[in-house]
mmCIF file of C-alpha atoms in Angstrom:
data_model
loop_
_atom_site.group_PDB
_atom_site.id
_atom_site.type_symbol
_atom_site.label_atom_id
_atom_site.label_comp_id
_atom_site.label_asym_id
_atom_site.label_seq_id
_atom_site.Cartn_x
_atom_site.Cartn_y
_atom_site.Cartn_z
ATOM 1 C CA UNK A 172 1.398 -48.228 -9.118
ATOM 2 C CA UNK A 173 -1.307 -45.595 -9.315
ATOM 3 C CA UNK A 174 -0.599 -42.561 -11.508
ATOM 4 C CA UNK A 175 -2.925 -40.346 -9.485
ATOM 5 C CA UNK A 176 -1.256 -37.344 -7.894
ATOM 6 C CA UNK A 177 -2.396 -35.451 -4.819
ATOM 7 C CA UNK A 178 -4.259 -32.296 -5.794
ATOM 8 C CA UNK A 179 -3.945 -28.712 -4.667
ATOM 9 C CA UNK A 180 -6.731 -26.654 -3.146
ATOM 10 C CA UNK A 181 -9.408 -25.410 -5.540
ATOM 11 C CA UNK A 182 -8.969 -21.924 -4.088
ATOM 12 C CA UNK A 183 -5.754 -21.609 -6.141
ATOM 13 C CA UNK A 184 -7.658 -21.847 -9.419
ATOM 14 C CA UNK A 185 -8.617 -18.181 -9.488
ATOM 15 C CA UNK A 186 -5.345 -16.788 -8.199
ATOM 16 C CA UNK A 187 -2.489 -15.278 -10.160
ATOM 17 C CA UNK A 188 0.933 -14.059 -9.171
ATOM 18 C CA UNK A 189 1.411 -10.347 -8.560
ATOM 19 C CA UNK A 190 2.406 -8.707 -11.837
ATOM 20 C CA UNK A 191 4.664 -6.419 -9.828
ATOM 21 C CA UNK A 192 6.602 -9.277 -8.223
ATOM 22 C CA UNK A 193 6.932 -10.939 -11.622
ATOM 23 C CA UNK A 194 8.159 -7.688 -13.144
ATOM 24 C CA UNK A 195 10.791 -7.242 -10.435
ATOM 25 C CA UNK A 196 12.448 -10.429 -11.657
ATOM 26 C CA UNK A 197 12.934 -8.742 -15.040
ATOM 27 C CA UNK A 198 14.179 -5.437 -13.649
ATOM 28 C CA UNK A 199 17.011 -6.702 -11.471
ATOM 29 C CA UNK A 200 19.532 -5.913 -14.202
ATOM 30 C CA UNK A 201 21.727 -2.961 -13.321
ATOM 31 C CA UNK A 202 21.049 -1.180 -16.613
ATOM 32 C CA UNK A 203 17.310 -0.980 -15.943
ATOM 33 C CA UNK A 204 16.002 2.107 -14.150
ATOM 34 C CA UNK A 205 13.042 0.657 -12.309
ATOM 35 C CA UNK A 206 10.007 2.772 -11.525
ATOM 36 C CA UNK A 207 8.115 -0.472 -10.959
ATOM 37 C CA UNK A 208 8.697 -1.753 -7.436
ATOM 38 C CA UNK A 209 7.056 -0.027 -4.502
ATOM 39 C CA UNK A 210 10.247 -0.072 -2.479
ATOM 40 C CA UNK A 211 11.459 2.481 0.076
ATOM 41 C CA UNK A 212 15.021 3.678 -0.480
ATOM 42 C CA UNK A 213 17.467 1.414 1.373
ATOM 43 C CA UNK A 214 19.988 4.263 1.511
ATOM 44 C CA UNK A 215 17.586 6.165 3.775
ATOM 45 C CA UNK A 216 17.022 3.271 6.143
ATOM 46 C CA UNK A 217 18.666 3.877 9.542
ATOM 47 C CA UNK A 218 20.995 0.877 9.606
ATOM 48 C CA UNK A 219 23.242 2.250 12.356
ATOM 49 C CA UNK A 220 20.266 3.094 14.587
ATOM 50 C CA UNK A 221 18.734 -0.325 13.939
ATOM 51 C CA UNK A 222 22.043 -1.987 14.836
ATOM 52 C CA UNK A 223 22.220 0.011 18.051
ATOM 53 C CA UNK A 224 18.691 -0.997 19.026
ATOM 54 C CA UNK A 225 19.411 -4.630 18.130
ATOM 55 C CA UNK A 226 22.556 -4.702 20.250
ATOM 56 C CA UNK A 227 20.629 -3.253 23.169
ATOM 57 C CA UNK A 228 17.831 -5.788 22.736
ATOM 58 C CA UNK A 229 20.237 -8.715 22.608
ATOM 59 C CA UNK A 230 21.553 -7.962 26.074
ATOM 60 C CA UNK A 231 18.366 -9.651 27.285
ATOM 61 C CA UNK A 232 18.073 -13.305 26.239
ATOM 62 C CA UNK A 233 14.285 -13.043 26.478
ATOM 63 C CA UNK A 234 14.284 -11.625 22.941
ATOM 64 C CA UNK A 235 15.473 -15.023 21.725
ATOM 65 C CA UNK A 236 12.290 -16.656 22.985
ATOM 66 C CA UNK A 237 8.741 -16.828 21.628
ATOM 67 C CA UNK A 238 6.612 -13.796 22.376
ATOM 68 C CA UNK A 239 2.861 -13.244 22.726
ATOM 69 C CA UNK A 240 0.724 -13.919 19.639
ATOM 70 C CA UNK A 241 -0.745 -10.359 19.628
ATOM 71 C CA UNK A 242 2.779 -8.921 19.774
ATOM 72 C CA UNK A 243 5.358 -7.921 22.348
ATOM 73 C CA UNK A 244 3.410 -5.964 24.958
ATOM 74 C CA UNK A 245 5.768 -2.926 25.183
ATOM 75 C CA UNK A 246 5.561 -2.493 21.397
ATOM 76 C CA UNK A 247 1.787 -2.679 21.520
ATOM 77 C CA UNK A 248 1.841 0.008 24.222
ATOM 78 C CA UNK A 249 3.935 2.266 21.976
ATOM 79 C CA UNK A 250 1.588 1.635 19.073
ATOM 80 C CA UNK A 251 -1.506 2.255 21.200
ATOM 81 C CA UNK A 252 -0.109 5.661 22.126
ATOM 82 C CA UNK A 253 0.724 6.508 18.508
ATOM 83 C CA UNK A 254 -2.670 5.374 17.232
ATOM 84 C CA UNK A 255 -4.478 7.230 20.015
ATOM 85 C CA UNK A 256 -2.811 10.452 18.901
ATOM 86 C CA UNK A 257 -3.583 9.760 15.248
ATOM 87 C CA UNK A 258 -7.220 8.754 15.697
ATOM 88 C CA UNK A 259 -8.025 11.270 18.411
ATOM 89 C CA UNK A 260 -9.371 8.843 21.016
ATOM 90 C CA UNK A 261 -7.863 6.445 23.514
ATOM 91 C CA UNK A 262 -6.840 3.134 21.928
ATOM 92 C CA UNK A 263 -6.611 0.304 24.451
ATOM 93 C CA UNK A 264 -3.757 -2.185 24.453
ATOM 94 C CA UNK A 265 -6.209 -4.984 23.590
ATOM 95 C CA UNK A 266 -7.191 -3.074 20.435
ATOM 96 C CA UNK A 267 -3.673 -3.287 18.988
ATOM 97 C CA UNK A 268 -2.361 -6.399 17.256
ATOM 98 C CA UNK A 269 1.147 -6.766 15.784
ATOM 99 C CA UNK A 270 1.569 -8.777 12.577
ATOM 100 C CA UNK A 271 4.312 -9.875 10.203
ATOM 101 C CA UNK A 272 3.954 -6.732 8.108
ATOM 102 C CA UNK A 273 0.550 -5.178 7.505
ATOM 103 C CA UNK A 274 -0.038 -7.599 4.617
ATOM 104 C CA UNK A 275 -0.381 -10.439 7.121
ATOM 105 C CA UNK A 276 -2.990 -8.411 8.983
ATOM 106 C CA UNK A 277 -4.945 -8.039 5.754
ATOM 107 C CA UNK A 278 -4.712 -11.775 5.082
ATOM 108 C CA UNK A 279 -5.820 -12.737 8.601
ATOM 109 C CA UNK A 280 -8.671 -10.237 8.505
ATOM 110 C CA UNK A 281 -9.951 -11.766 5.283
ATOM 111 C CA UNK A 282 -10.217 -15.101 7.078
ATOM 112 C CA UNK A 283 -11.910 -13.542 10.105
ATOM 113 C CA UNK A 284 -14.363 -11.243 8.324
ATOM 114 C CA UNK A 285 -15.238 -13.040 5.088
ATOM 115 C CA UNK A 286 -17.123 -16.169 4.156
ATOM 116 C CA UNK A 287 -16.754 -17.465 0.584
ATOM 117 C CA UNK A 288 -18.858 -15.344 -1.726
ATOM 118 C CA UNK A 289 -18.980 -12.370 0.654
ATOM 119 C CA UNK A 290 -19.010 -8.977 -1.036
ATOM 120 C CA UNK A 291 -15.892 -6.821 -0.718
ATOM 121 C CA UNK A 292 -15.801 -3.304 -2.164
ATOM 122 C CA UNK A 293 -12.381 -2.157 -3.354
ATOM 123 C CA UNK A 294 -11.150 0.997 -4.998
ATOM 124 C CA UNK A 295 -10.569 1.120 -8.744
ATOM 125 C CA UNK A 296 -7.648 0.975 -9.444
ATOM 126 C CA UNK A 297 -6.942 -1.271 -6.465
ATOM 127 C CA UNK A 298 -3.995 -2.247 -4.292
ATOM 128 C CA UNK A 299 -2.629 -5.500 -5.716
ATOM 129 C CA UNK A 300 -1.986 -7.094 -2.316
ATOM 130 C CA UNK A 301 -5.603 -6.564 -1.322
ATOM 131 C CA UNK A 302 -6.860 -8.135 -4.542
ATOM 132 C CA UNK A 303 -4.712 -11.210 -3.942
ATOM 133 C CA UNK A 304 -6.000 -11.600 -0.378
ATOM 134 C CA UNK A 305 -9.677 -11.112 -1.184
ATOM 135 C CA UNK A 306 -9.540 -13.421 -4.199
ATOM 136 C CA UNK A 307 -7.898 -16.123 -2.078
ATOM 137 C CA UNK A 308 -10.760 -15.730 0.407
ATOM 138 C CA UNK A 309 -13.300 -16.386 -2.357
ATOM 139 C CA UNK A 310 -14.828 -12.925 -2.037
ATOM 140 C CA UNK A 311 -17.008 -11.287 -4.680
ATOM 141 C CA UNK A 312 -15.263 -8.045 -5.638
ATOM 142 C CA UNK A 313 -17.087 -4.871 -6.628
ATOM 143 C CA UNK A 314 -15.194 -1.690 -7.444
ATOM 144 C CA UNK A 315 -15.732 1.971 -6.664
ATOM 145 C CA UNK A 316 -13.725 4.477 -8.718
ATOM 146 C CA UNK A 317 -11.214 7.021 -7.477
ATOM 147 C CA UNK A 318 -10.972 10.678 -8.325
ATOM 148 C CA UNK A 319 -8.796 13.519 -7.003
ATOM 149 C CA UNK A 320 -10.519 13.241 -3.585
ATOM 150 C CA UNK A 321 -10.029 9.491 -3.252
ATOM 151 C CA UNK A 322 -12.772 6.886 -3.133
ATOM 152 C CA UNK A 323 -16.027 7.991 -4.781
ATOM 153 C CA UNK A 324 -18.149 7.487 -1.685
ATOM 154 C CA UNK A 325 -21.195 8.693 -3.618
ATOM 155 C CA UNK A 326 -20.839 5.647 -5.897
ATOM 156 C CA UNK A 327 -20.604 3.415 -2.817
ATOM 157 C CA UNK A 328 -23.792 5.018 -1.515
ATOM 158 C CA UNK A 329 -25.502 4.184 -4.827
ATOM 159 C CA UNK A 330 -24.379 0.546 -4.540
ATOM 160 C CA UNK A 331 -25.859 0.370 -1.062
ATOM 161 C CA UNK A 332 -29.093 1.972 -2.256
ATOM 162 C CA UNK A 333 -29.386 -0.750 -4.925
ATOM 163 C CA UNK A 334 -29.258 -3.399 -2.208
ATOM 164 C CA UNK A 335 -25.593 -4.429 -2.217
ATOM 165 C CA UNK A 336 -24.418 -5.348 1.274
ATOM 166 C CA UNK A 337 -20.641 -5.525 1.596
ATOM 167 C CA UNK A 338 -18.965 -7.334 4.426
ATOM 168 C CA UNK A 339 -15.865 -5.172 3.959
ATOM 169 C CA UNK A 340 -14.922 -1.945 2.204
ATOM 170 C CA UNK A 341 -11.170 -1.615 1.659
ATOM 171 C CA UNK A 342 -9.474 1.740 1.177
ATOM 172 C CA UNK A 343 -5.925 3.034 0.950
ATOM 173 C CA UNK A 344 -6.959 6.425 2.247
ATOM 174 C CA UNK A 345 -3.605 8.242 2.180
ATOM 175 C CA UNK A 346 -1.433 8.623 -0.940
ATOM 176 C CA UNK A 347 -3.160 5.743 -2.652
ATOM 177 C CA UNK A 348 -1.298 2.782 -4.113
ATOM 178 C CA UNK A 349 -1.442 2.937 -7.108
ATOM 179 C CA UNK A 350 -3.650 6.003 -7.602
ATOM 180 C CA UNK A 351 -1.513 8.512 -5.705
ATOM 181 C CA UNK A 352 -4.549 10.415 -4.335
ATOM 182 C CA UNK A 353 -5.741 11.052 -0.762
ATOM 183 C CA UNK A 354 -9.315 10.752 0.442
ATOM 184 C CA UNK A 355 -10.816 14.071 1.462
ATOM 185 C CA UNK A 356 -11.945 14.720 5.013
ATOM 186 C CA UNK A 357 -15.656 14.910 4.199
ATOM 187 C CA UNK A 358 -15.531 11.602 2.325
ATOM 188 C CA UNK A 359 -13.845 9.928 5.290
ATOM 189 C CA UNK A 360 -16.650 11.048 7.542
ATOM 190 C CA UNK A 361 -19.283 9.933 5.025
ATOM 191 C CA UNK A 362 -17.657 6.511 4.602
ATOM 192 C CA UNK A 363 -17.654 6.004 8.364
ATOM 193 C CA UNK A 364 -21.312 7.041 8.564
ATOM 194 C CA UNK A 365 -22.236 4.526 5.848
ATOM 195 C CA UNK A 366 -20.342 1.782 7.683
ATOM 196 C CA UNK A 367 -22.305 2.476 10.846
ATOM 197 C CA UNK A 368 -25.626 2.732 9.022
ATOM 198 C CA UNK A 369 -25.252 -0.437 6.908
ATOM 199 C CA UNK A 370 -23.145 -2.564 9.242
ATOM 200 C CA UNK A 371 -20.007 -3.270 7.237
ATOM 201 C CA UNK A 372 -16.336 -3.163 8.196
ATOM 202 C CA UNK A 373 -13.958 -0.619 6.710
ATOM 203 C CA UNK A 374 -10.330 -1.698 6.400
ATOM 204 C CA UNK A 375 -8.301 1.506 6.294
ATOM 205 C CA UNK A 376 -4.937 0.446 4.863
ATOM 206 C CA UNK A 377 -2.474 3.204 5.773
ATOM 207 C CA UNK A 378 1.209 2.381 5.200
ATOM 208 C CA UNK A 379 1.987 5.785 3.656
ATOM 209 C CA UNK A 380 0.216 8.246 5.970
ATOM 210 C CA UNK A 381 3.405 9.631 7.533
ATOM 211 C CA UNK A 382 5.075 10.244 4.173
ATOM 212 C CA UNK A 383 3.363 13.565 3.475
ATOM 213 C CA UNK A 384 5.213 16.399 1.727
ATOM 214 C CA UNK A 385 3.357 19.664 2.347
ATOM 215 C CA UNK A 386 0.686 18.852 4.906
ATOM 216 C CA UNK A 387 -0.393 15.864 6.953
ATOM 217 C CA UNK A 388 -3.449 14.033 5.574
ATOM 218 C CA UNK A 389 -6.875 14.449 7.211
ATOM 219 C CA UNK A 390 -7.916 12.535 10.293
ATOM 220 C CA UNK A 391 -8.292 8.782 9.683
ATOM 221 C CA UNK A 392 -11.615 7.232 8.760
ATOM 222 C CA UNK A 393 -11.230 5.437 12.104
ATOM 223 C CA UNK A 394 -11.652 8.791 13.864
ATOM 224 C CA UNK A 395 -15.329 8.670 12.907
ATOM 225 C CA UNK A 396 -16.397 5.070 13.596
ATOM 226 C CA UNK A 397 -15.522 2.003 15.653
ATOM 227 C CA UNK A 398 -16.297 -0.193 12.644
ATOM 228 C CA UNK A 399 -13.030 0.894 11.004
ATOM 229 C CA UNK A 400 -9.965 -1.353 11.234
ATOM 230 C CA UNK A 401 -6.696 0.496 10.671
ATOM 231 C CA UNK A 402 -3.575 -1.144 9.272
ATOM 232 C CA UNK A 403 -0.101 0.373 9.254
ATOM 233 C CA UNK A 404 3.541 -0.596 9.187
ATOM 234 C CA UNK A 405 7.112 0.300 10.073
ATOM 235 C CA UNK A 406 8.266 -0.772 6.598
ATOM 236 C CA UNK A 407 7.917 2.577 4.861
ATOM 237 C CA UNK A 408 9.224 4.804 7.660
ATOM 238 C CA UNK A 409 11.979 2.590 9.120
ATOM 239 C CA UNK A 410 12.741 -0.603 7.173
ATOM 240 C CA UNK A 411 10.807 -3.515 5.635
ATOM 241 C CA UNK A 412 13.279 -6.031 7.069
ATOM 242 C CA UNK A 413 11.761 -5.631 10.533
ATOM 243 C CA UNK A 414 8.474 -7.055 9.208
ATOM 244 C CA UNK A 415 6.532 -5.159 11.828
ATOM 245 C CA UNK A 416 3.003 -4.198 10.930
ATOM 246 C CA UNK A 417 0.017 -3.560 13.142
ATOM 247 C CA UNK A 418 -3.730 -3.479 13.258
ATOM 248 C CA UNK A 419 -5.965 -1.247 15.360
ATOM 249 C CA UNK A 420 -9.375 -2.872 15.728
ATOM 250 C CA UNK A 421 -12.110 -3.715 18.241
ATOM 251 C CA UNK A 422 -10.946 -6.251 20.819
ATOM 252 C CA UNK A 423 -13.295 -8.914 19.424
ATOM 253 C CA UNK A 424 -11.605 -8.684 16.017
ATOM 254 C CA UNK A 425 -8.129 -8.814 17.577
ATOM 255 C CA UNK A 426 -9.030 -11.952 19.519
ATOM 256 C CA UNK A 427 -10.370 -13.646 16.392
ATOM 257 C CA UNK A 428 -7.206 -12.721 14.493
ATOM 258 C CA UNK A 429 -5.144 -14.097 17.379
ATOM 259 C CA UNK A 430 -6.732 -17.535 16.980
ATOM 260 C CA UNK A 431 -5.765 -17.632 13.322
ATOM 261 C CA UNK A 432 -2.282 -16.237 13.829
ATOM 262 C CA UNK A 433 -1.565 -18.960 16.350
ATOM 263 C CA UNK A 434 -2.277 -21.467 13.612
ATOM 264 C CA UNK A 435 -0.207 -19.569 11.037
ATOM 265 C CA UNK A 436 3.053 -18.736 12.820
ATOM 266 C CA UNK A 437 2.338 -18.674 16.593
ATOM 267 C CA UNK A 438 3.888 -15.216 16.995
ATOM 268 C CA UNK A 439 6.208 -12.683 15.465
ATOM 269 C CA UNK A 440 9.852 -11.986 16.285
ATOM 270 C CA UNK A 441 10.465 -10.655 19.777
ATOM 271 C CA UNK A 442 13.790 -9.265 18.550
ATOM 272 C CA UNK A 443 12.507 -7.177 15.657
ATOM 273 C CA UNK A 444 9.491 -6.076 17.670
ATOM 274 C CA UNK A 445 11.753 -4.824 20.465
ATOM 275 C CA UNK A 446 13.890 -2.975 17.908
ATOM 276 C CA UNK A 447 10.762 -1.403 16.420
ATOM 277 C CA UNK A 448 9.456 -0.447 19.853
ATOM 278 C CA UNK A 449 12.633 1.437 20.717
ATOM 279 C CA UNK A 450 12.736 3.306 17.404
ATOM 280 C CA UNK A 451 9.027 4.170 17.331
ATOM 281 C CA UNK A 452 9.169 5.411 20.939
ATOM 282 C CA UNK A 453 12.160 7.682 20.274
ATOM 283 C CA UNK A 454 10.096 10.667 19.183
ATOM 284 C CA UNK A 455 12.927 13.137 18.583
ATOM 285 C CA UNK A 456 14.968 10.688 16.534
ATOM 286 C CA UNK A 457 11.976 9.354 14.583
ATOM 287 C CA UNK A 458 10.693 12.837 13.733
ATOM 288 C CA UNK A 459 14.073 13.869 12.362
ATOM 289 C CA UNK A 460 14.439 10.611 10.438
ATOM 290 C CA UNK A 461 10.992 10.770 8.845
ATOM 291 C CA UNK A 462 11.517 14.454 8.003
ATOM 292 C CA UNK A 463 14.616 13.440 6.035
ATOM 293 C CA UNK A 464 12.721 10.704 4.206
ATOM 294 C CA UNK A 465 9.871 13.090 3.380
ATOM 295 C CA UNK A 466 12.197 15.796 2.076
ATOM 296 C CA UNK A 467 14.077 13.329 -0.116
ATOM 297 C CA UNK A 468 10.934 11.751 -1.529
ATOM 298 C CA UNK A 469 9.377 15.143 -2.161
ATOM 299 C CA UNK A 470 12.362 16.238 -4.271
ATOM 300 C CA UNK A 471 12.204 13.009 -6.248
ATOM 301 C CA UNK A 472 8.442 13.128 -6.739
ATOM 302 C CA UNK A 473 8.615 16.682 -8.021
ATOM 303 C CA UNK A 474 11.454 15.747 -10.378
ATOM 304 C CA UNK A 475 9.506 12.822 -11.849
ATOM 305 C CA UNK A 476 6.289 14.784 -12.331
ATOM 306 C CA UNK A 477 8.188 17.736 -13.803
ATOM 307 C CA UNK A 478 10.063 15.497 -16.262
ATOM 308 C CA UNK A 479 6.891 13.672 -17.341
ATOM 309 C CA UNK A 480 5.022 16.898 -18.042
ATOM 310 C CA UNK A 481 7.945 18.596 -19.776
ATOM 311 C CA UNK A 482 8.688 15.562 -21.950
ATOM 312 C CA UNK A 483 5.223 14.284 -22.846
ATOM 313 C CA UNK A 484 3.065 17.380 -22.596
ATOM 314 C CA UNK A 485 -0.626 16.642 -23.006
ATOM 315 C CA UNK A 486 -0.068 13.087 -24.240
ATOM 316 C CA UNK A 487 0.579 11.754 -20.709
ATOM 317 C CA UNK A 488 -1.302 13.024 -17.667
ATOM 318 C CA UNK A 489 -0.109 12.234 -14.155
ATOM 319 C CA UNK A 490 -1.094 12.876 -10.572
ATOM 320 C CA UNK A 491 0.555 15.521 -8.404
ATOM 321 C CA UNK A 492 2.434 13.597 -5.745
ATOM 322 C CA UNK A 493 1.670 15.159 -2.355
ATOM 323 C CA UNK A 494 3.100 12.231 -0.416
ATOM 324 C CA UNK A 495 3.585 8.503 -0.454
ATOM 325 C CA UNK A 496 5.614 6.692 -3.097
ATOM 326 C CA UNK A 497 3.698 6.644 -6.385
ATOM 327 C CA UNK A 498 2.560 8.610 -9.394
ATOM 328 C CA UNK A 499 -0.331 7.325 -11.517
ATOM 329 C CA UNK A 500 -0.087 8.329 -15.157
ATOM 330 C CA UNK A 501 -2.345 7.800 -18.175
ATOM 331 C CA UNK A 502 -1.623 8.238 -21.860
ATOM 332 C CA UNK A 503 -4.194 10.332 -23.696
ATOM 333 C CA UNK A 504 -3.039 9.273 -27.167
ATOM 334 C CA UNK A 505 -4.200 5.650 -27.051
ATOM 335 C CA UNK A 506 -0.873 4.103 -26.000
ATOM 336 C CA UNK A 507 -1.282 0.631 -24.498
ATOM 337 C CA UNK A 508 1.054 0.486 -21.502
ATOM 338 C CA UNK A 509 1.172 -3.319 -21.410
ATOM 339 C CA UNK A 510 2.301 -3.393 -25.025
ATOM 340 C CA UNK A 511 4.717 -0.520 -24.443
ATOM 341 C CA UNK A 512 6.472 -2.242 -21.547
ATOM 342 C CA UNK A 513 8.601 -4.549 -23.701
ATOM 343 C CA UNK A 514 10.036 -1.572 -25.602
ATOM 344 C CA UNK A 515 10.496 0.338 -22.353
ATOM 345 C CA UNK A 516 12.575 -2.520 -20.945
ATOM 346 C CA UNK A 517 14.653 -2.540 -24.141
ATOM 347 C CA UNK A 518 15.308 1.162 -23.582
ATOM 348 C CA UNK A 519 16.221 0.484 -19.952
ATOM 349 C CA UNK A 520 13.209 1.629 -17.921
ATOM 350 C CA UNK A 521 10.407 -0.242 -16.150
ATOM 351 C CA UNK A 522 6.999 0.672 -14.738
ATOM 352 C CA UNK A 523 3.871 -1.271 -13.789
ATOM 353 C CA UNK A 524 1.082 -1.293 -16.408
ATOM 354 C CA UNK A 525 -2.320 -0.260 -15.136
ATOM 355 C CA UNK A 526 -3.760 -3.692 -15.936
ATOM 356 C CA UNK A 527 -2.035 -5.047 -12.813
ATOM 357 C CA UNK A 528 -4.405 -3.071 -10.579
ATOM 358 C CA UNK A 529 -7.740 -3.939 -12.114
ATOM 359 C CA UNK A 530 -10.854 -5.889 -11.287
ATOM 360 C CA UNK A 531 -13.258 -4.661 -13.983
ATOM 361 C CA UNK A 532 -11.610 -1.710 -15.726
ATOM 362 C CA UNK A 533 -8.831 -2.383 -18.220
ATOM 363 C CA UNK A 534 -6.655 0.691 -17.489
ATOM 364 C CA UNK A 535 -5.030 -0.089 -20.817
ATOM 365 C CA UNK A 536 -3.478 3.361 -21.091
ATOM 366 C CA UNK A 537 -2.357 3.799 -17.472
ATOM 367 C CA UNK A 538 0.711 2.937 -15.397
ATOM 368 C CA UNK A 539 2.146 3.287 -11.917
ATOM 369 C CA UNK A 540 5.560 4.839 -11.391
ATOM 370 C CA UNK A 541 7.494 4.758 -8.101
ATOM 371 C CA UNK A 542 9.866 7.659 -7.428
ATOM 372 C CA UNK A 543 11.473 6.636 -4.129
ATOM 373 C CA UNK A 544 14.626 4.759 -5.114
ATOM 374 C CA UNK A 545 16.267 7.113 -7.634
ATOM 375 C CA UNK A 546 17.485 10.694 -7.409
ATOM 376 C CA UNK A 547 16.293 13.464 -9.730
ATOM 377 C CA UNK A 548 18.856 13.018 -12.577
ATOM 378 C CA UNK A 549 18.156 9.286 -12.741
ATOM 379 C CA UNK A 550 14.415 9.882 -12.799
ATOM 380 C CA UNK A 551 14.880 12.346 -15.650
ATOM 381 C CA UNK A 552 16.863 9.712 -17.582
ATOM 382 C CA UNK A 553 14.090 7.221 -16.899
ATOM 383 C CA UNK A 554 11.508 9.551 -18.434
ATOM 384 C CA UNK A 555 13.754 10.142 -21.457
ATOM 385 C CA UNK A 556 14.039 6.381 -21.942
ATOM 386 C CA UNK A 557 10.281 6.049 -21.645
ATOM 387 C CA UNK A 558 9.893 8.762 -24.282
ATOM 388 C CA UNK A 559 12.171 6.857 -26.663
ATOM 389 C CA UNK A 560 10.153 3.696 -26.154
ATOM 390 C CA UNK A 561 6.942 5.619 -26.712
ATOM 391 C CA UNK A 562 8.300 7.173 -29.906
ATOM 392 C CA UNK A 563 9.288 3.736 -31.238
ATOM 393 C CA UNK A 564 5.848 2.395 -30.487
ATOM 394 C CA UNK A 565 4.228 5.313 -32.293
ATOM 395 C CA UNK A 566 6.375 4.730 -35.369
ATOM 396 C CA UNK A 567 5.368 1.066 -35.462
ATOM 397 C CA UNK A 568 1.692 2.045 -35.201
ATOM 398 C CA UNK A 569 2.117 4.694 -37.898
ATOM 399 C CA UNK A 570 1.289 7.616 -35.615
ATOM 400 C CA UNK A 571 3.162 10.907 -35.191
ATOM 401 C CA UNK A 572 6.149 10.756 -32.832
ATOM 402 C CA UNK A 573 6.101 14.407 -31.837
ATOM 403 C CA UNK A 574 5.596 15.022 -28.149
#
């Protein structure tokens, strides 16, 4: 009998599991306060309203059947109206495509837009899910740094001037994951102008845009160019369990994605799409619901940032959370966050080291913290635990423990 075994695809050779998903396996213990997972708070999810919409949907047996590959038409109509208002121009029904969460849209787009070796520009630090998708597609990744105004579009312009020709530029424009920053209005316009001038696609990944605290973010990049593909989701404003994401793109892109989706899963769930359609179309209810989520997250974000600054002083800098779900923090005293994590877990707190979000840069001293799933006192305890872990690490390294 031959000892040869069937092989797996060579494309798997360069892939690695998400450090965040791996970390979640370690933080499931009740005694761990997790700032690691990018999870919305289940206590804020409208279970009763979802149940009501589900019961209503189930009165029609059609929701038990397959639906159209681009998504249930009434949901796409609701989304077209929402996206038209957001972008500031009419979005046609054929320019809206519903996917199994926005991550599936990103995966399908990589297959549609990229050949192996194609150049993709990503932000630095970068969204982990995007890195996984683009690596699986065999793309060549080049990074552009972030600052307080989001993607450094001037650095992208320099790359283009040197002759680089990306097929895709990916950006999380609002309340960046993991960077916590929002792209300024003038950079959005400039990015769109570069896309038109050089002929590349922009994927504007926007799952957090409605989770603003003080003011809504600027108009989308898509407001300035038809070469921008917008992704969004019901996961962060209603519930991830619906697995309803969507893409707004030129009809030609939607049709190409449809061909691939038919080969992947034929279509999404008519039931969850009908539930999502009812909830997203109920403007009065949705506005009140999202206002509650925003207010709760704002209180928690402020508590986390306040505790970090009061406890660590100048030794740990962090972003001001103006929306979204994350704070990006960096030690200024040389602390290695990957090395610190083991002691943090021993003290009962978890975060994601900055190394999880890298292509080129090490981000050895940085970390991402999520504030959505714990109230202010718990977040303060989490920071105190982190401080104890940090103090232990400083003792081992022979450095001062004063903060």
